[in-house]
Each structure stands twice: as C-alpha cells, then as structure tokens.
Amino acid sequence: MSWHDATLAHAADVQGWRDTARGLLARRVPPEAVAWRVAGDAGAGAPAGLFDAPQPAAQPPIPPASPAHQVPAAFITLAEHALLHSEPQRFALLYRLLWRLVQEPALRHDSLDPDRVAAEALARQVRRDMHKMKAFVRFTERPTAHGPRFVAWFEPEHHIVDAVAPFFMRRFTGMHWSIVTPRRSVRWDGRALAFGPGARRDEVVAEDAQEALWLTYYEHIFNPARLKLDAMQSEMPRKYWHNLPEARLIAPLAAQARQRTDTMLSQPASVPQRRRPALPALVDGRSARDAAAGCLDCPHARHATQTVWGEGPATASVMLVGEQPGDQEDLAGRPFVGPAGQLLDRALADAGLDRGTLYLTNAVKHFRFELRGKRRLHKSPGQRELQACSRWLEQEVAEVGARRLVALGASAAQSLLSERVAVSEYRGRWLERPDGRQVLVTWHPAALLRLPPEAQAPAYRQWVDDLAQIARVSQAH
Amino acid sequence: MELKQKLAVLADAAKYDASCASSGAAPRNSLGSQGVGSTEGMGICHSYAPDGRCISLLKVLLTNFCLYDCLYCVNRVSSNVPRARFSVDEVVQLTLDFYRRNYIEGLFLSSGIIRSADYTMEQVTEVARVLREEHDFRGYIHLKTIPDASPELLARAGRYADRLSINLELPTVEGLQALAPEKDASGIRRSMARLRLLIDGARDESRPTAPRAAAGLPPKPSAAPPFARSQSTQIIVGADPADDRTILQTSGAMYASYGLRRVYYSAFSPIPDAARTLPLQAPPLEREHRLYQADWLMRFYGFEADEIAGAPGGMLDLDVDPKLAWALRHRERFPVDVNRAPRELLLRVPGLGVKAVERILASRRSRRLRTDDLARMRVPAAKVLPFVVLADHRPGRALEASSLAARLRPPPRQASLFDTAPP
C-alpha cells in the first residue's frame, strides 16, 4: 500500500479537504493510506506508526474529481463543522467516514455508528464554540479619522473565525469592525471581509466608556433573591469570563446576594408615601351586557376569552338565537363570524333577508370547549350552561323586544321554550311562548356543515325555506 | 437624574419579569443598509446573571411610575421605591450603543402605567418606531403591551415589534381580583385574542416575495416585521393559593386559545418594600423549574395538563421531574420496547428527549438497539433502563419493585453552609 500525502492550505481549509477527499475517493485510495497535514504544521496529522518512516518523496498529483459520489447532504454539513475542530485527527476521521458512506450504504441510516458519533461530537463542539463567539464577542469603540471602529478580542477553541465572520457582517453591516483572535483576525469596512493573522490580547483590549453603563445594567437586572450560580456557569463557563467585562461583578454580586435578601425579608412593610387616586365607584344599573361580562357562574367562563353578546339593531323585530359562540367568535367577541356564521350569511341572503336588520345572538354566552393538544374543540352546552345563561338571554330578549324569535338548533329552542324540542319534528313551525312571542324552530348552520356532502344541498334548501318565512312574516306586519 | 442612575432604577424595576427570549423573529439582516441588526431565527444569550437567567435583551421599563396598585409588584403606586423615567431618545440610544458592542440581541421594553393605558402604549410604541424608522434598527424588539390599550395601538405596536406580550400575572380570575384589583382578567384575555387575530391575519396574507433586484441576488430582507410573529405571557407562581394543576390548565388553555409562543412562570420573588398583605417568603424556585418542565411536556411531548399534575393535591413532585413522576404513577404502561414502540410511547419514557427519540427511530431501520447504544446517545441510562426493553435488556421485576421510586429520587442532601457561596 502506498502512502498518499494530503496537504491542506490552512487549518480551516474545508474547501481544500473537499477537493482532496473527492480526488482520493475517485482513485479509490483507502483511508488507512492517507496522511493528512496542514501546510506549515510540521508533521501534524500524520499517523504515528511503526511503518510510517519511509514515505514517497513525490506523488502523482491528485486529479480533480471525476465520478461524483452521492453522499447524504447531512454529511456535508457535518463535515463543514467537524473539520473546523482543533483535533488533529479530524481530516482522517472525516475521510474515513466518507469512504465508509460510499462502501457501506446502510451507514447513512445508522446514527449510532462510532465513527459518526465521534464526528458528530466534533461538530457539536465546533457549533457550540461558534455560538459562544456570536454571544461573547465584545466590541469596544475606537475613534479614528474615518469615524469610529469597533474592535473585539476573542479566544475561540477551534478554527471558526472564517465560518462566523459572515454572521457579524450581516449583523453589523453599517459599522466598521475587526475581530482579533490569537490565530486569525477578520476586518469589515462596509464592503468586504478581510482575513489576516492573529495578534496578542494586549494589542487589542481597551476600555470603552459605555462599559460602565453595561455594568450598571448587569448589576441591576440580577435578582439577588434567586442566586443560581451553577445554572449560570453551565451556560457561561469560566473560560470566557476574562474577556467579559461584566464577569468581574459575579463574585461580589453573589457574595452580597444572601445578605441583601435577608435584609429585604427582615424589613417590615413600609407605610406608603403615595396613594393612588380613588377609583370611581362602580356604577349600579349596568346593562345586562356589562354585568354578563363578569359572570363566573359556570366553570368554562374562566377559560373563554369573553362573553359574546348579541348584535343588531336594538329595535329589530326578529332575533336569531344560536347555540353558543365558537372559536372565532370567542376571539373576535362577535356572534356568527366563523364558518357557521358565513353559511348563515349566505342562507340569509338566499332567503332575501338583510343581516343588518336582524338581531343575532346565542343561547350561551361563553365558548365551551375541550382541549385537544393545542386545539380547542367545540363542546355542546349542557343543561347546566343553558340554565346559567338563560337569565342573560331573557334579559337580552326583553331589551331588544323582538316579537319573533328564531331558534337555530335544539339548544336555542330549549332555552327559548324552556323545554326540549326535537328540531327534526318541529322544524319550520312557529311555536308560542307564554309571553306571546313566536319562536320559529330550524337548524343551526353548524349542523348543516356536519352533514355528509350529498345531504347538504337538500337540507340547505329546506333551511333557506324556513328562513324565508321570516321575510314573509316581516312583510305581513 | 443622570442616565446611569435611571438605568439602575429602571433595570431594577424590570428584573422580576421572567421572559427574555429573543427567538422566533422573521429572519432579516442589515446587509445593504447603513444600519445594524439581524435576527436569524434563534436568539442568542449574550450573558448570564448570577441568578442563572440569560441576558439577551436590554430589559428595562420606560418608567416605573404606575397608577395601579398590584400587590405583587414592586412598582405599584403605594410602593416607596425610587422612581425614574427615560425619555424615548435615551432608550433608543442605550439600545443602539449596547447593540453595537454586541452586548444584546435587542430591546424588551415594558412600562408602568402613567396617565392612561393608551398614553403609555403610545410612548412604548414610539421607542420602537424611532429605532426602526429613524435608525433602521433590525435587531429584536419585544414590547410589553398594556392590557386596556386600544386595538389601533396594539396593531401599531405589532408593526414594529417581533413579539408582543401581555402578562396574565395570576392563574385565576379570583387571584387577580384579590391581588390586582384594577386589572381586568377578561380585558387581558380580550387583548390576547385581538393579538392572535392580528398575528394570524398577518401570517395569512404574508406578503409576496419582493421582485429580485438583479438575477442571482436574493430579495432584500425587510427592515421591520410586517407584524409581530408571536406573543407570550407571564404567570406569577406562589403569590396566590392556585395549585400547579390550575396553573397548567390555564397555560394549556392559553396555548390553544391564543397560539402563545411561550408562557413564562415567574416564581413570586420577595421584593423590596413589600405590601403588608403579602407575606414575605423565599421564592419557590424549584416549583417554577418543575412548571417549566411540565409546560415543555405539554408543548412537545403530547401530555395534557391533567395527566402531568394528576397526583392528589394537584401539585407537581418537587423531587423528580414531571415525566418521571408520571411514569412512576403509570407503571402499567411500561416497559416500552425501544425497538418497536411508536413515537408517542417513546416520548413518554423518562430520560428520552425528542432528539433521542428521533435518533432511535432513524437507527431502528438499520440495527437492533442495545444498552450501549443508549450510552452513545448520551441519555441517562439509570433513568431510562427500568422503563424499556432493548435487544439485550429487560427490566424484569425492577419496574414493579416498590424501591424503584426511592432509587430514582435524588439522595437527600445535607444543607451546606456553602450552597450559595460564590464560586
């Protein structure tokens, strides 16, 4: 087996690795036969072994990739991150994984393969390092002849400067900045990113007048009654502290926390110096609508958004009563705005009625629902809810004074007539209430929406006929 | 008053609000502009305070003067804390200066209620407007909305903010009546419903992609969101007698009703200058932690509030996490066969997270999972093993053993003098 020396231009030369790996793969060079190096890093990355002393001085150049091997897209992303790790064996590991992905098709599904697990661990550490760089880079402002320049010092663990720089470019486009690390630096002047060598900390670090304000903020956003240093350190490990100006406050703040809390707890309540202006007394004789808004007579009033009161002209001669508000009605605070309401609008138009001349309301004023995960499913009101809300409905009937009431569905009929009425039996008929008001019984639009498609059209025609009766009696009077 | 002093007072006033997240914004950046700012979906925590909470936004109040007298609140009208008020420009300048130094992801602005709900809301919105329109600021903005503010102002605030929130404060209507008599529980819900309709409406008519300036160039990202993408709320835990079940039921209903992105649980914290009627106490931090875990189970694991807080008394177990507590109460549902069980059952195994379950499902296509595969997935084996069957493992009688619960509970810990000592 002959040795192949693969040399990359620099430690973060992902493109170079890709080209080389592709060439090696095309020539079917097995991973054991490749020694990976980075230019300028003497010997780094070569496998140490008994037989590695004599290596061929010159090799044929690796040809550019010929047949493209299909590898999963997820591998490319994995490699782009794992290759930035400071671990010297990363190039060899990733090439071995690539080789195996081509040889063993089942590997792409096996997320527990040791090589894959190892590569993912590298990628994860690189991503964490990149994330911490986005979080913990701290710019200080320097005045220059061409306006302010923002300069930061950061110490990443891995070769991530090139990979993270575009993030800072997208974020701080309107600003001139540089980020300097021990091994590499990057500069943005508003037009292009320029990479260069690293530098020393003392060449970069400087104070910024704004730092004092930042420290003030840090000190005061901390709640001493909730000291949790472990939680803090798991997200902001100590190795980052020496570059974070606020970190020098951690020890004193923590030390004072218990004492501050104890002092706070031991102090008696003080006498207020300021008093709020007296609230206006609640006005008696509120309308039924206002009174109902605060009603908690049944349990779901707590979870519904609001009471949905009726709407329409106060002098309407016909009042349509539905069952209860649904999801959309609950959010909007208006009756019949959801899918059932839209069907009702259509039927009213087909029956020759103008919605604006009618008063529309519901027997029950709160949306009653059952939670199914993140959805609210309509739940029909029971005896208890109809009972609890009947006083509100009756007050509304009295306030509007409509002589003719239309019960849409069984619940509304039961509420208006104080007895159970089979809609299928009484549909299309006018019944009389003890107070002399006439009640027309018909379907609720939601019932039509629940019918199988073939039954919908005939039912809709019957329903429009029922509603058309309203138009006829209104004209007769 | 000097700016630094104002910042101290108004950050102090904001530190009891739990929310801090800066994720979920529509992706945008400042390329092609003279401004700064970007959002890339996931927010970034730029620092951590010694209370373990992340600092990702400049979280301040515009003013801590307030007309209301909510007993749990340090800014209530009858509290004797020092007061201050920022000008609109001061907040704008602080936000930009902090942002340029990469201290923060953006601004979280709240306010005490002065003059009227609408006046206050206008001032809060004005800060966001100046940042977006005059400084082309493209970072994250979260505005706390004032519950009774007019629908037009809510709609306006939503044009500048990535997220809006309204604090529910207390889980029950009765709790709110007792501790915050001027706040109207149904007013808060009505505002949330309004926001949901606005957020949904903006999503439905999401604008067509802008025409490309030149071939190959992506459309210029917009500076400001068309409308806030999400809303959140906060519930104070432990200031009133509501139990965990009630709190979780309320949250469950909030998520379903208003499509909330997050419910934040804020352990009631002792505040300086506390009201007489509210007993001072240490904050129930562990309870808050368990509620967050339970909330997570509701959002990502298919649990219902009643299942999680199903123990008699309606309180979550403080010793073990809610999923383990549920599993210990429902041993008849276990063991689960890792090599065959459907996703929903795997998600109910203590110690298996969403990611681990995804990996199990993917790996099952090519191998039978064994005990050491669990180790490679970095899941806590001691917690998982009693509840699962693997190719080389059966829990046997361990699952029935009455000692199981005792073994999985953390060992009793000696209280230490150094528990809260600095590191």
PDB file of N, CA and C in Angstrom, chain A residues 279-338:
ATOM      1  N   LEU A 279     -60.561  55.097  43.080  1.00  0.00           N
ATOM      2  CA  LEU A 279     -61.179  54.604  41.857  1.00  0.00           C
ATOM      3  C   LEU A 279     -62.631  55.072  41.794  1.00  0.00           C
ATOM      4  N   PRO A 280     -63.118  55.346  40.623  1.00  0.00           N
ATOM      5  CA  PRO A 280     -64.533  55.687  40.527  1.00  0.00           C
ATOM      6  C   PRO A 280     -65.377  54.496  40.983  1.00  0.00           C
ATOM      7  N   ALA A 281     -66.402  54.751  41.785  1.00  0.00           N
ATOM      8  CA  ALA A 281     -67.236  53.668  42.279  1.00  0.00           C
ATOM      9  C   ALA A 281     -67.937  53.003  41.099  1.00  0.00           C
ATOM     10  N   LEU A 282     -68.170  51.722  41.239  1.00  0.00           N
ATOM     11  CA  LEU A 282     -68.870  51.016  40.165  1.00  0.00           C
ATOM     12  C   LEU A 282     -70.281  51.582  40.033  1.00  0.00           C
ATOM     13  N   VAL A 283     -70.648  51.809  38.816  1.00  0.00           N
ATOM     14  CA  VAL A 283     -71.968  52.374  38.576  1.00  0.00           C
ATOM     15  C   VAL A 283     -73.010  51.265  38.668  1.00  0.00           C
ATOM     16  N   ASP A 284     -74.033  51.490  39.460  1.00  0.00           N
ATOM     17  CA  ASP A 284     -75.106  50.499  39.519  1.00  0.00           C
ATOM     18  C   ASP A 284     -75.987  50.633  38.289  1.00  0.00           C
ATOM     19  N   GLY A 285     -76.845  49.650  38.110  1.00  0.00           N
ATOM     20  CA  GLY A 285     -77.731  49.709  36.955  1.00  0.00           C
ATOM     21  C   GLY A 285     -76.967  49.546  35.660  1.00  0.00           C
ATOM     22  N   ARG A 286     -75.900  48.722  35.695  1.00  0.00           N
ATOM     23  CA  ARG A 286     -75.179  48.454  34.458  1.00  0.00           C
ATOM     24  C   ARG A 286     -76.093  47.671  33.528  1.00  0.00           C
ATOM     25  N   SER A 287     -75.777  47.718  32.282  1.00  0.00           N
ATOM     26  CA  SER A 287     -76.586  46.958  31.338  1.00  0.00           C
ATOM     27  C   SER A 287     -76.328  45.484  31.564  1.00  0.00           C
ATOM     28  N   ALA A 288     -77.238  44.653  31.073  1.00  0.00           N
ATOM     29  CA  ALA A 288     -77.078  43.209  31.204  1.00  0.00           C
ATOM     30  C   ALA A 288     -75.779  42.783  30.557  1.00  0.00           C
ATOM     31  N   ARG A 289     -75.443  43.437  29.454  1.00  0.00           N
ATOM     32  CA  ARG A 289     -74.224  43.090  28.726  1.00  0.00           C
ATOM     33  C   ARG A 289     -72.980  43.258  29.595  1.00  0.00           C
ATOM     34  N   ASP A 290     -72.909  44.399  30.306  1.00  0.00           N
ATOM     35  CA  ASP A 290     -71.755  44.635  31.170  1.00  0.00           C
ATOM     36  C   ASP A 290     -71.738  43.675  32.346  1.00  0.00           C
ATOM     37  N   ALA A 291     -72.922  43.409  32.878  1.00  0.00           N
ATOM     38  CA  ALA A 291     -72.980  42.514  34.026  1.00  0.00           C
ATOM     39  C   ALA A 291     -72.563  41.102  33.611  1.00  0.00           C
ATOM     40  N   ALA A 292     -73.003  40.679  32.440  1.00  0.00           N
ATOM     41  CA  ALA A 292     -72.672  39.323  31.995  1.00  0.00           C
ATOM     42  C   ALA A 292     -71.183  39.165  31.768  1.00  0.00           C
ATOM     43  N   ALA A 293     -70.497  40.258  31.407  1.00  0.00           N
ATOM     44  CA  ALA A 293     -69.071  40.170  31.109  1.00  0.00           C
ATOM     45  C   ALA A 293     -68.282  39.660  32.309  1.00  0.00           C
ATOM     46  N   GLY A 294     -68.777  39.900  33.512  1.00  0.00           N
ATOM     47  CA  GLY A 294     -68.055  39.445  34.694  1.00  0.00           C
ATOM     48  C   GLY A 294     -68.620  38.163  35.279  1.00  0.00           C
ATOM     49  N   CYS A 295     -69.531  37.517  34.560  1.00  0.00           N
ATOM     50  CA  CYS A 295     -70.211  36.332  35.104  1.00  0.00           C
ATOM     51  C   CYS A 295     -69.269  35.140  35.197  1.00  0.00           C
ATOM     52  N   LEU A 296     -69.233  34.490  36.370  1.00  0.00           N
ATOM     53  CA  LEU A 296     -68.389  33.299  36.531  1.00  0.00           C
ATOM     54  C   LEU A 296     -69.235  32.116  36.990  1.00  0.00           C
ATOM     55  N   ASP A 297     -70.514  32.096  36.551  1.00  0.00           N
ATOM     56  CA  ASP A 297     -71.424  31.073  37.060  1.00  0.00           C
ATOM     57  C   ASP A 297     -71.105  29.659  36.589  1.00  0.00           C
ATOM     58  N   CYS A 298     -70.410  29.518  35.494  1.00  0.00           N
ATOM     59  CA  CYS A 298     -70.048  28.158  35.076  1.00  0.00           C
ATOM     60  C   CYS A 298     -68.540  28.089  34.860  1.00  0.00           C
ATOM     61  N   PRO A 299     -67.966  26.882  34.950  1.00  0.00           N
ATOM     62  CA  PRO A 299     -66.503  26.773  35.018  1.00  0.00           C
ATOM     63  C   PRO A 299     -65.760  27.256  33.771  1.00  0.00           C
ATOM     64  N   HIS A 300     -66.371  27.144  32.600  1.00  0.00           N
ATOM     65  CA  HIS A 300     -65.576  27.499  31.420  1.00  0.00           C
ATOM     66  C   HIS A 300     -65.521  28.992  31.177  1.00  0.00           C
ATOM     67  N   ALA A 301     -66.258  29.747  31.974  1.00  0.00           N
ATOM     68  CA  ALA A 301     -66.127  31.199  31.859  1.00  0.00           C
ATOM     69  C   ALA A 301     -64.680  31.606  32.129  1.00  0.00           C
ATOM     70  N   ARG A 302     -63.961  30.783  32.894  1.00  0.00           N
ATOM     71  CA  ARG A 302     -62.584  31.114  33.235  1.00  0.00           C
ATOM     72  C   ARG A 302     -61.636  30.958  32.068  1.00  0.00           C
ATOM     73  N   HIS A 303     -61.967  30.016  31.178  1.00  0.00           N
ATOM     74  CA  HIS A 303     -61.026  29.750  30.089  1.00  0.00           C
ATOM     75  C   HIS A 303     -61.455  30.398  28.772  1.00  0.00           C
ATOM     76  N   ALA A 304     -62.698  30.807  28.692  1.00  0.00           N
ATOM     77  CA  ALA A 304     -63.124  31.504  27.481  1.00  0.00           C
ATOM     78  C   ALA A 304     -62.552  32.924  27.512  1.00  0.00           C
ATOM     79  N   THR A 305     -62.460  33.538  26.333  1.00  0.00           N
ATOM     80  CA  THR A 305     -61.899  34.885  26.279  1.00  0.00           C
ATOM     81  C   THR A 305     -62.871  35.918  26.824  1.00  0.00           C
ATOM     82  N   GLN A 306     -64.114  35.824  26.415  1.00  0.00           N
ATOM     83  CA  GLN A 306     -65.055  36.883  26.738  1.00  0.00           C
ATOM     84  C   GLN A 306     -66.482  36.391  26.531  1.00  0.00           C
ATOM     85  N   THR A 307     -67.439  37.090  27.134  1.00  0.00           N
ATOM     86  CA  THR A 307     -68.828  36.810  26.796  1.00  0.00           C
ATOM     87  C   THR A 307     -69.067  37.411  25.426  1.00  0.00           C
ATOM     88  N   VAL A 308     -69.735  36.656  24.589  1.00  0.00           N
ATOM     89  CA  VAL A 308     -70.067  37.182  23.271  1.00  0.00           C
ATOM     90  C   VAL A 308     -71.538  37.563  23.304  1.00  0.00           C
ATOM     91  N   TRP A 309     -71.793  38.843  23.341  1.00  0.00           N
ATOM     92  CA  TRP A 309     -73.156  39.354  23.415  1.00  0.00           C
ATOM     93  C   TRP A 309     -73.712  39.478  22.012  1.00  0.00           C
ATOM     94  N   GLY A 310     -75.045  39.589  21.908  1.00  0.00           N
ATOM     95  CA  GLY A 310     -75.662  39.694  20.594  1.00  0.00           C
ATOM     96  C   GLY A 310     -75.355  41.014  19.916  1.00  0.00           C
ATOM     97  N   GLU A 311     -75.655  41.095  18.617  1.00  0.00           N
ATOM     98  CA  GLU A 311     -75.513  42.378  17.936  1.00  0.00           C
ATOM     99  C   GLU A 311     -76.599  42.536  16.869  1.00  0.00           C
ATOM    100  N   GLY A 312     -76.953  43.773  16.641  1.00  0.00           N
ATOM    101  CA  GLY A 312     -78.003  44.067  15.677  1.00  0.00           C
ATOM    102  C   GLY A 312     -78.760  45.294  16.179  1.00  0.00           C
ATOM    103  N   PRO A 313     -79.701  45.794  15.383  1.00  0.00           N
ATOM    104  CA  PRO A 313     -80.440  46.986  15.812  1.00  0.00           C
ATOM    105  C   PRO A 313     -81.237  46.715  17.098  1.00  0.00           C
ATOM    106  N   ALA A 314     -81.227  47.668  17.999  1.00  0.00           N
ATOM    107  CA  ALA A 314     -81.920  47.490  19.282  1.00  0.00           C
ATOM    108  C   ALA A 314     -83.425  47.384  19.076  1.00  0.00           C
ATOM    109  N   THR A 315     -83.912  47.758  17.891  1.00  0.00           N
ATOM    110  CA  THR A 315     -85.355  47.730  17.644  1.00  0.00           C
ATOM    111  C   THR A 315     -85.730  46.630  16.660  1.00  0.00           C
ATOM    112  N   ALA A 316     -84.834  45.671  16.462  1.00  0.00           N
ATOM    113  CA  ALA A 316     -85.109  44.616  15.488  1.00  0.00           C
ATOM    114  C   ALA A 316     -86.392  43.887  15.872  1.00  0.00           C
ATOM    115  N   SER A 317     -87.170  43.511  14.849  1.00  0.00           N
ATOM    116  CA  SER A 317     -88.403  42.789  15.166  1.00  0.00           C
ATOM    117  C   SER A 317     -88.165  41.287  15.185  1.00  0.00           C
ATOM    118  N   VAL A 318     -87.010  40.852  14.643  1.00  0.00           N
ATOM    119  CA  VAL A 318     -86.684  39.421  14.639  1.00  0.00           C
ATOM    120  C   VAL A 318     -85.319  39.214  15.279  1.00  0.00           C
ATOM    121  N   MET A 319     -85.253  38.210  16.143  1.00  0.00           N
ATOM    122  CA  MET A 319     -83.995  37.903  16.825  1.00  0.00           C
ATOM    123  C   MET A 319     -83.635  36.455  16.519  1.00  0.00           C
ATOM    124  N   LEU A 320     -82.420  36.243  15.996  1.00  0.00           N
ATOM    125  CA  LEU A 320     -81.943  34.887  15.717  1.00  0.00           C
ATOM    126  C   LEU A 320     -81.085  34.429  16.880  1.00  0.00           C
ATOM    127  N   VAL A 321     -81.381  33.236  17.398  1.00  0.00           N
ATOM    128  CA  VAL A 321     -80.626  32.747  18.550  1.00  0.00           C
ATOM    129  C   VAL A 321     -79.912  31.455  18.174  1.00  0.00           C
ATOM    130  N   GLY A 322     -78.602  31.467  18.305  1.00  0.00           N
ATOM    131  CA  GLY A 322     -77.807  30.262  18.039  1.00  0.00           C
ATOM    132  C   GLY A 322     -77.504  29.525  19.329  1.00  0.00           C
ATOM    133  N   GLU A 323     -76.554  28.608  19.251  1.00  0.00           N
ATOM    134  CA  GLU A 323     -76.249  27.797  20.424  1.00  0.00           C
ATOM    135  C   GLU A 323     -75.276  28.501  21.353  1.00  0.00           C
ATOM    136  N   GLN A 324     -74.033  28.677  20.875  1.00  0.00           N
ATOM    137  CA  GLN A 324     -73.002  29.333  21.676  1.00  0.00           C
ATOM    138  C   GLN A 324     -71.904  29.816  20.745  1.00  0.00           C
ATOM    139  N   PRO A 325     -71.099  30.786  21.182  1.00  0.00           N
ATOM    140  CA  PRO A 325     -70.011  31.234  20.312  1.00  0.00           C
ATOM    141  C   PRO A 325     -69.012  30.109  20.081  1.00  0.00           C
ATOM    142  N   GLY A 326     -68.360  30.108  18.939  1.00  0.00           N
ATOM    143  CA  GLY A 326     -67.315  29.128  18.643  1.00  0.00           C
ATOM    144  C   GLY A 326     -65.943  29.771  18.795  1.00  0.00           C
ATOM    145  N   ASP A 327     -64.931  29.078  18.275  1.00  0.00           N
ATOM    146  CA  ASP A 327     -63.546  29.532  18.428  1.00  0.00           C
ATOM    147  C   ASP A 327     -63.342  30.957  17.906  1.00  0.00           C
ATOM    148  N   GLN A 328     -63.780  31.234  16.692  1.00  0.00           N
ATOM    149  CA  GLN A 328     -63.571  32.553  16.088  1.00  0.00           C
ATOM    150  C   GLN A 328     -64.400  33.627  16.789  1.00  0.00           C
ATOM    151  N   GLU A 329     -65.629  33.261  17.162  1.00  0.00           N
ATOM    152  CA  GLU A 329     -66.497  34.215  17.862  1.00  0.00           C
ATOM    153  C   GLU A 329     -65.884  34.591  19.208  1.00  0.00           C
ATOM    154  N   ASP A 330     -65.289  33.599  19.875  1.00  0.00           N
ATOM    155  CA  ASP A 330     -64.660  33.836  21.170  1.00  0.00           C
ATOM    156  C   ASP A 330     -63.507  34.823  21.056  1.00  0.00           C
ATOM    157  N   LEU A 331     -62.721  34.691  19.979  1.00  0.00           N
ATOM    158  CA  LEU A 331     -61.571  35.584  19.805  1.00  0.00           C
ATOM    159  C   LEU A 331     -62.033  36.978  19.391  1.00  0.00           C
ATOM    160  N   ALA A 332     -63.016  37.046  18.497  1.00  0.00           N
ATOM    161  CA  ALA A 332     -63.411  38.340  17.951  1.00  0.00           C
ATOM    162  C   ALA A 332     -64.427  39.058  18.837  1.00  0.00           C
ATOM    163  N   GLY A 333     -65.132  38.309  19.703  1.00  0.00           N
ATOM    164  CA  GLY A 333     -66.128  38.932  20.568  1.00  0.00           C
ATOM    165  C   GLY A 333     -67.422  39.278  19.835  1.00  0.00           C
ATOM    166  N   ARG A 334     -67.672  38.652  18.696  1.00  0.00           N
ATOM    167  CA  ARG A 334     -68.886  38.914  17.919  1.00  0.00           C
ATOM    168  C   ARG A 334     -69.542  37.600  17.527  1.00  0.00           C
ATOM    169  N   PRO A 335     -70.886  37.566  17.483  1.00  0.00           N
ATOM    170  CA  PRO A 335     -71.558  36.317  17.133  1.00  0.00           C
ATOM    171  C   PRO A 335     -71.479  36.035  15.632  1.00  0.00           C
ATOM    172  N   PHE A 336     -71.497  34.768  15.294  1.00  0.00           N
ATOM    173  CA  PHE A 336     -71.594  34.309  13.902  1.00  0.00           C
ATOM    174  C   PHE A 336     -70.563  34.939  12.960  1.00  0.00           C
ATOM    175  N   VAL A 337     -69.282  34.809  13.313  1.00  0.00           N
ATOM    176  CA  VAL A 337     -68.251  35.272  12.379  1.00  0.00           C
ATOM    177  C   VAL A 337     -67.426  34.108  11.843  1.00  0.00           C
ATOM    178  N   GLY A 338     -67.580  32.908  12.436  1.00  0.00           N
ATOM    179  CA  GLY A 338     -66.797  31.758  11.988  1.00  0.00           C
ATOM    180  C   GLY A 338     -67.442  31.093  10.780  1.00  0.00           C
TER     181      GLY A 338
END
